[in-house]
């Protein structure tokens, strides 16, 4: 986290960047790290997208004091059939995808999840890929939380070319282009 903070300082010094639009994303361990950045560098990060990773329990337990933490846009995208990082969570490891989503709503708004304040979209553009996608997004406040559930999806990046290097990573959904979904989400958020 300290390295990332220093790197951002150097980038701001050397290049003309919009420091109000700093985003982080990652798959698997990179997704776990993106959530840590959201928690510990909330004063710098406008939004993150965590793919194939929910909220790590140590990040939840070692919270930055509320007065020091700022809201951050957080998207969690996970497959329900992911056997590497389980959608249902892992005790003492990471929360379920839904619990991670609810955590970020609470952190950003100070209120519990209210389904009446959510927008839901469903996609099944490729009925032959064996997956479908549900997206819920909390519309409370300037910094929103979103959960992209890839039903029957694996430990993969939706919309990417499917790859399998002999590992049980599961199905890659063609129902959405996750890059586009993430970018649309990021564009709503500025620091």
PDB file of C-alpha atoms in Angstrom:
ATOM      1  CA  UNK A   1       0.000   0.000   0.000  1.00  0.00           C
ATOM      2  CA  UNK A   2       2.862   2.342   0.821  1.00  0.00           C
ATOM      3  CA  UNK A   3       4.511   1.576  -2.522  1.00  0.00           C
ATOM      4  CA  UNK A   4       1.256   2.334  -4.365  1.00  0.00           C
ATOM      5  CA  UNK A   5       0.895   5.617  -2.470  1.00  0.00           C
ATOM      6  CA  UNK A   6       4.489   6.570  -3.350  1.00  0.00           C
ATOM      7  CA  UNK A   7       3.962   5.554  -6.967  1.00  0.00           C
ATOM      8  CA  UNK A   8       0.878   7.771  -7.189  1.00  0.00           C
ATOM      9  CA  UNK A   9       2.905  10.666  -5.735  1.00  0.00           C
ATOM     10  CA  UNK A  10       5.599  10.160  -8.364  1.00  0.00           C
ATOM     11  CA  UNK A  11       3.083   9.870 -11.227  1.00  0.00           C
ATOM     12  CA  UNK A  12       1.366  13.083 -10.122  1.00  0.00           C
ATOM     13  CA  UNK A  13       4.749  14.812  -9.972  1.00  0.00           C
ATOM     14  CA  UNK A  14       6.006  13.607 -13.377  1.00  0.00           C
ATOM     15  CA  UNK A  15       2.833  13.519 -15.477  1.00  0.00           C
ATOM     16  CA  UNK A  16      -0.343  15.491 -15.955  1.00  0.00           C
ATOM     17  CA  UNK A  17      -2.842  13.092 -14.447  1.00  0.00           C
ATOM     18  CA  UNK A  18      -6.274  13.748 -13.036  1.00  0.00           C
ATOM     19  CA  UNK A  19      -5.723  12.792  -9.402  1.00  0.00           C
ATOM     20  CA  UNK A  20      -9.491  12.891  -8.818  1.00  0.00           C
ATOM     21  CA  UNK A  21      -9.904   9.900 -11.147  1.00  0.00           C
ATOM     22  CA  UNK A  22      -7.570   7.235  -9.764  1.00  0.00           C
ATOM     23  CA  UNK A  23      -8.958   3.701 -10.068  1.00  0.00           C
ATOM     24  CA  UNK A  24      -7.718   0.225  -9.200  1.00  0.00           C
ATOM     25  CA  UNK A  25      -8.744  -3.181 -10.467  1.00  0.00           C
ATOM     26  CA  UNK A  26      -7.454  -6.709 -10.256  1.00  0.00           C
ATOM     27  CA  UNK A  27      -8.330 -10.372 -10.599  1.00  0.00           C
ATOM     28  CA  UNK A  28      -8.010 -12.794  -7.687  1.00  0.00           C
ATOM     29  CA  UNK A  29      -5.167 -11.597  -5.425  1.00  0.00           C
ATOM     30  CA  UNK A  30      -5.172  -8.361  -7.422  1.00  0.00           C
ATOM     31  CA  UNK A  31      -8.860  -7.987  -6.549  1.00  0.00           C
ATOM     32  CA  UNK A  32      -8.149  -8.558  -2.871  1.00  0.00           C
ATOM     33  CA  UNK A  33      -5.420  -5.899  -3.090  1.00  0.00           C
ATOM     34  CA  UNK A  34      -7.740  -3.444  -4.861  1.00  0.00           C
ATOM     35  CA  UNK A  35     -10.114  -3.728  -1.895  1.00  0.00           C
ATOM     36  CA  UNK A  36      -7.242  -3.089   0.502  1.00  0.00           C
ATOM     37  CA  UNK A  37      -6.356   0.024  -1.487  1.00  0.00           C
ATOM     38  CA  UNK A  38      -9.988   1.175  -1.242  1.00  0.00           C
ATOM     39  CA  UNK A  39      -9.818   0.765   2.524  1.00  0.00           C
ATOM     40  CA  UNK A  40      -6.380   2.243   3.176  1.00  0.00           C
ATOM     41  CA  UNK A  41      -6.008   4.836   0.387  1.00  0.00           C
ATOM     42  CA  UNK A  42      -9.598   6.049   0.254  1.00  0.00           C
ATOM     43  CA  UNK A  43      -8.337   9.627   0.136  1.00  0.00           C
ATOM     44  CA  UNK A  44      -6.699   8.859  -3.240  1.00  0.00           C
ATOM     45  CA  UNK A  45      -8.774   6.128  -4.875  1.00  0.00           C
ATOM     46  CA  UNK A  46     -12.086   7.131  -6.461  1.00  0.00           C
ATOM     47  CA  UNK A  47     -13.271   3.598  -7.290  1.00  0.00           C
ATOM     48  CA  UNK A  48     -12.109   0.002  -7.556  1.00  0.00           C
ATOM     49  CA  UNK A  49     -13.251  -3.161  -9.304  1.00  0.00           C
ATOM     50  CA  UNK A  50     -12.425  -6.436  -7.601  1.00  0.00           C
ATOM     51  CA  UNK A  51     -12.782  -9.429  -9.954  1.00  0.00           C
ATOM     52  CA  UNK A  52     -12.800 -12.971  -8.592  1.00  0.00           C
ATOM     53  CA  UNK A  53     -12.203 -11.687  -5.060  1.00  0.00           C
ATOM     54  CA  UNK A  54     -14.408 -10.478  -2.243  1.00  0.00           C
ATOM     55  CA  UNK A  55     -13.483  -8.494   0.855  1.00  0.00           C
ATOM     56  CA  UNK A  56     -10.577 -10.024   2.819  1.00  0.00           C
ATOM     57  CA  UNK A  57     -11.402 -10.517   6.501  1.00  0.00           C
ATOM     58  CA  UNK A  58      -8.190  -8.701   7.624  1.00  0.00           C
ATOM     59  CA  UNK A  59      -9.294  -5.618   5.635  1.00  0.00           C
ATOM     60  CA  UNK A  60     -12.712  -5.769   7.280  1.00  0.00           C
ATOM     61  CA  UNK A  61     -11.242  -6.219  10.784  1.00  0.00           C
ATOM     62  CA  UNK A  62      -8.440  -3.650  10.455  1.00  0.00           C
ATOM     63  CA  UNK A  63     -10.602  -0.754   9.422  1.00  0.00           C
ATOM     64  CA  UNK A  64      -9.237   2.710   8.968  1.00  0.00           C
ATOM     65  CA  UNK A  65     -10.907   4.983  11.558  1.00  0.00           C
ATOM     66  CA  UNK A  66     -14.171   6.371  10.157  1.00  0.00           C
ATOM     67  CA  UNK A  67     -13.040  10.002  10.323  1.00  0.00           C
ATOM     68  CA  UNK A  68      -9.993   9.184   8.185  1.00  0.00           C
ATOM     69  CA  UNK A  69     -11.822   7.037   5.627  1.00  0.00           C
ATOM     70  CA  UNK A  70     -13.608   8.470   2.622  1.00  0.00           C
ATOM     71  CA  UNK A  71     -16.282   6.722   0.544  1.00  0.00           C
ATOM     72  CA  UNK A  72     -15.018   4.774  -2.481  1.00  0.00           C
ATOM     73  CA  UNK A  73     -16.911   3.315  -5.428  1.00  0.00           C
ATOM     74  CA  UNK A  74     -16.569  -0.472  -5.190  1.00  0.00           C
ATOM     75  CA  UNK A  75     -17.549  -3.111  -7.733  1.00  0.00           C
ATOM     76  CA  UNK A  76     -17.208  -6.808  -6.895  1.00  0.00           C
ATOM     77  CA  UNK A  77     -17.491  -9.240  -9.823  1.00  0.00           C
ATOM     78  CA  UNK A  78     -17.519 -12.951  -9.009  1.00  0.00           C
ATOM     79  CA  UNK A  79     -18.624 -16.247 -10.484  1.00  0.00           C
ATOM     80  CA  UNK A  80     -20.930 -18.455  -8.440  1.00  0.00           C
ATOM     81  CA  UNK A  81     -19.066 -21.577  -9.607  1.00  0.00           C
ATOM     82  CA  UNK A  82     -15.603 -20.168  -8.832  1.00  0.00           C
ATOM     83  CA  UNK A  83     -13.643 -22.939  -7.095  1.00  0.00           C
ATOM     84  CA  UNK A  84     -10.536 -20.790  -6.493  1.00  0.00           C
ATOM     85  CA  UNK A  85     -12.218 -17.948  -4.557  1.00  0.00           C
ATOM     86  CA  UNK A  86     -15.633 -19.082  -3.384  1.00  0.00           C
ATOM     87  CA  UNK A  87     -18.633 -16.840  -4.033  1.00  0.00           C
ATOM     88  CA  UNK A  88     -19.983 -17.928  -0.623  1.00  0.00           C
ATOM     89  CA  UNK A  89     -16.790 -16.791   1.118  1.00  0.00           C
ATOM     90  CA  UNK A  90     -14.230 -18.568   3.279  1.00  0.00           C
ATOM     91  CA  UNK A  91     -14.343 -18.329   7.084  1.00  0.00           C
ATOM     92  CA  UNK A  92     -11.434 -16.241   8.402  1.00  0.00           C
ATOM     93  CA  UNK A  93     -10.302 -15.640   4.803  1.00  0.00           C
ATOM     94  CA  UNK A  94     -12.775 -13.472   2.935  1.00  0.00           C
ATOM     95  CA  UNK A  95     -16.450 -12.528   3.040  1.00  0.00           C
ATOM     96  CA  UNK A  96     -19.048 -13.800   0.611  1.00  0.00           C
ATOM     97  CA  UNK A  97     -19.536 -11.660  -2.488  1.00  0.00           C
ATOM     98  CA  UNK A  98     -22.886 -10.409  -1.146  1.00  0.00           C
ATOM     99  CA  UNK A  99     -21.461  -9.644   2.313  1.00  0.00           C
ATOM    100  CA  UNK A 100     -18.571  -7.735   0.697  1.00  0.00           C
ATOM    101  CA  UNK A 101     -21.051  -5.687  -1.326  1.00  0.00           C
ATOM    102  CA  UNK A 102     -23.082  -4.972   1.810  1.00  0.00           C
ATOM    103  CA  UNK A 103     -19.918  -3.993   3.724  1.00  0.00           C
ATOM    104  CA  UNK A 104     -19.036  -1.321   1.153  1.00  0.00           C
ATOM    105  CA  UNK A 105     -22.585   0.062   1.176  1.00  0.00           C
ATOM    106  CA  UNK A 106     -22.317   0.391   4.966  1.00  0.00           C
ATOM    107  CA  UNK A 107     -18.860   1.988   4.741  1.00  0.00           C
ATOM    108  CA  UNK A 108     -19.920   4.475   2.071  1.00  0.00           C
ATOM    109  CA  UNK A 109     -23.303   5.491   3.435  1.00  0.00           C
ATOM    110  CA  UNK A 110     -23.331   4.566   7.109  1.00  0.00           C
ATOM    111  CA  UNK A 111     -26.537   2.653   6.382  1.00  0.00           C
ATOM    112  CA  UNK A 112     -27.430  -0.984   5.768  1.00  0.00           C
ATOM    113  CA  UNK A 113     -28.288  -2.249   2.312  1.00  0.00           C
ATOM    114  CA  UNK A 114     -31.761  -1.229   1.141  1.00  0.00           C
ATOM    115  CA  UNK A 115     -32.923  -3.262  -1.879  1.00  0.00           C
ATOM    116  CA  UNK A 116     -35.397  -0.481  -2.722  1.00  0.00           C
ATOM    117  CA  UNK A 117     -32.389   1.756  -3.474  1.00  0.00           C
ATOM    118  CA  UNK A 118     -30.844  -0.688  -5.954  1.00  0.00           C
ATOM    119  CA  UNK A 119     -30.940  -1.015  -9.698  1.00  0.00           C
ATOM    120  CA  UNK A 120     -30.807  -4.555 -11.065  1.00  0.00           C
ATOM    121  CA  UNK A 121     -29.849  -5.651 -14.569  1.00  0.00           C
ATOM    122  CA  UNK A 122     -29.708  -9.166 -16.004  1.00  0.00           C
ATOM    123  CA  UNK A 123     -27.837 -10.365 -19.078  1.00  0.00           C
ATOM    124  CA  UNK A 124     -27.829 -13.600 -21.064  1.00  0.00           C
ATOM    125  CA  UNK A 125     -26.481 -12.492 -24.435  1.00  0.00           C
ATOM    126  CA  UNK A 126     -24.860 -15.860 -25.147  1.00  0.00           C
ATOM    127  CA  UNK A 127     -27.258 -18.626 -24.092  1.00  0.00           C
ATOM    128  CA  UNK A 128     -24.683 -21.215 -25.223  1.00  0.00           C
ATOM    129  CA  UNK A 129     -21.959 -20.282 -22.730  1.00  0.00           C
ATOM    130  CA  UNK A 130     -23.783 -21.808 -19.729  1.00  0.00           C
ATOM    131  CA  UNK A 131     -23.742 -18.562 -17.728  1.00  0.00           C
ATOM    132  CA  UNK A 132     -25.908 -15.524 -17.126  1.00  0.00           C
ATOM    133  CA  UNK A 133     -25.164 -12.321 -15.260  1.00  0.00           C
ATOM    134  CA  UNK A 134     -27.004 -10.275 -12.640  1.00  0.00           C
ATOM    135  CA  UNK A 135     -25.770  -6.830 -11.646  1.00  0.00           C
ATOM    136  CA  UNK A 136     -27.077  -4.944  -8.643  1.00  0.00           C
ATOM    137  CA  UNK A 137     -25.937  -1.427  -7.886  1.00  0.00           C
ATOM    138  CA  UNK A 138     -26.701   0.578  -4.793  1.00  0.00           C
ATOM    139  CA  UNK A 139     -27.730   4.100  -5.795  1.00  0.00           C
ATOM    140  CA  UNK A 140     -27.281   5.769  -2.397  1.00  0.00           C
ATOM    141  CA  UNK A 141     -24.761   8.595  -2.247  1.00  0.00           C
ATOM    142  CA  UNK A 142     -22.095   9.778  -4.629  1.00  0.00           C
ATOM    143  CA  UNK A 143     -19.942   6.634  -4.212  1.00  0.00           C
ATOM    144  CA  UNK A 144     -21.793   3.493  -5.114  1.00  0.00           C
ATOM    145  CA  UNK A 145     -21.312  -0.223  -4.609  1.00  0.00           C
ATOM    146  CA  UNK A 146     -22.053  -2.801  -7.286  1.00  0.00           C
ATOM    147  CA  UNK A 147     -22.162  -6.599  -7.299  1.00  0.00           C
ATOM    148  CA  UNK A 148     -21.726  -8.422 -10.601  1.00  0.00           C
ATOM    149  CA  UNK A 149     -22.826 -12.029 -10.098  1.00  0.00           C
ATOM    150  CA  UNK A 150     -21.817 -14.361 -12.914  1.00  0.00           C
ATOM    151  CA  UNK A 151     -24.114 -17.334 -12.434  1.00  0.00           C
ATOM    152  CA  UNK A 152     -22.199 -20.572 -13.176  1.00  0.00           C
ATOM    153  CA  UNK A 153     -19.109 -18.479 -13.940  1.00  0.00           C
ATOM    154  CA  UNK A 154     -15.641 -19.476 -12.807  1.00  0.00           C
ATOM    155  CA  UNK A 155     -12.468 -17.718 -11.723  1.00  0.00           C
ATOM    156  CA  UNK A 156     -12.379 -15.781 -14.978  1.00  0.00           C
ATOM    157  CA  UNK A 157     -12.820 -12.339 -16.530  1.00  0.00           C
ATOM    158  CA  UNK A 158     -16.222 -12.089 -18.255  1.00  0.00           C
ATOM    159  CA  UNK A 159     -15.973 -11.136 -21.914  1.00  0.00           C
ATOM    160  CA  UNK A 160     -12.338 -12.207 -22.226  1.00  0.00           C
ATOM    161  CA  UNK A 161     -11.175 -15.078 -24.384  1.00  0.00           C
ATOM    162  CA  UNK A 162     -11.730 -18.263 -22.390  1.00  0.00           C
ATOM    163  CA  UNK A 163      -8.512 -19.872 -21.299  1.00  0.00           C
ATOM    164  CA  UNK A 164      -7.779 -22.997 -19.399  1.00  0.00           C
ATOM    165  CA  UNK A 165      -4.209 -23.922 -18.654  1.00  0.00           C
ATOM    166  CA  UNK A 166      -5.115 -27.173 -16.983  1.00  0.00           C
ATOM    167  CA  UNK A 167      -6.498 -25.529 -13.857  1.00  0.00           C
ATOM    168  CA  UNK A 168     -10.129 -25.848 -12.729  1.00  0.00           C
ATOM    169  CA  UNK A 169     -10.940 -22.177 -13.282  1.00  0.00           C
ATOM    170  CA  UNK A 170     -14.445 -22.693 -14.701  1.00  0.00           C
ATOM    171  CA  UNK A 171     -16.530 -21.031 -17.365  1.00  0.00           C
ATOM    172  CA  UNK A 172     -15.903 -17.602 -18.874  1.00  0.00           C
ATOM    173  CA  UNK A 173     -19.118 -15.688 -19.497  1.00  0.00           C
ATOM    174  CA  UNK A 174     -19.764 -14.044 -22.863  1.00  0.00           C
ATOM    175  CA  UNK A 175     -22.912 -12.347 -21.584  1.00  0.00           C
ATOM    176  CA  UNK A 176     -21.101  -9.103 -20.707  1.00  0.00           C
ATOM    177  CA  UNK A 177     -17.822  -7.411 -21.484  1.00  0.00           C
ATOM    178  CA  UNK A 178     -16.554  -6.823 -17.963  1.00  0.00           C
ATOM    179  CA  UNK A 179     -14.070  -4.198 -19.193  1.00  0.00           C
ATOM    180  CA  UNK A 180     -16.971  -2.070 -20.440  1.00  0.00           C
ATOM    181  CA  UNK A 181     -19.015  -2.610 -17.251  1.00  0.00           C
ATOM    182  CA  UNK A 182     -16.058  -1.611 -15.079  1.00  0.00           C
ATOM    183  CA  UNK A 183     -15.297   1.491 -17.150  1.00  0.00           C
ATOM    184  CA  UNK A 184     -18.946   2.612 -17.014  1.00  0.00           C
ATOM    185  CA  UNK A 185     -18.815   2.205 -13.232  1.00  0.00           C
ATOM    186  CA  UNK A 186     -15.504   4.070 -12.883  1.00  0.00           C
ATOM    187  CA  UNK A 187     -16.712   7.023 -14.969  1.00  0.00           C
ATOM    188  CA  UNK A 188     -19.365   7.763 -12.315  1.00  0.00           C
ATOM    189  CA  UNK A 189     -16.735   8.283  -9.610  1.00  0.00           C
ATOM    190  CA  UNK A 190     -14.342  11.131  -8.873  1.00  0.00           C
ATOM    191  CA  UNK A 191     -12.450  11.940  -5.715  1.00  0.00           C
TER     192      UNK A 191
END
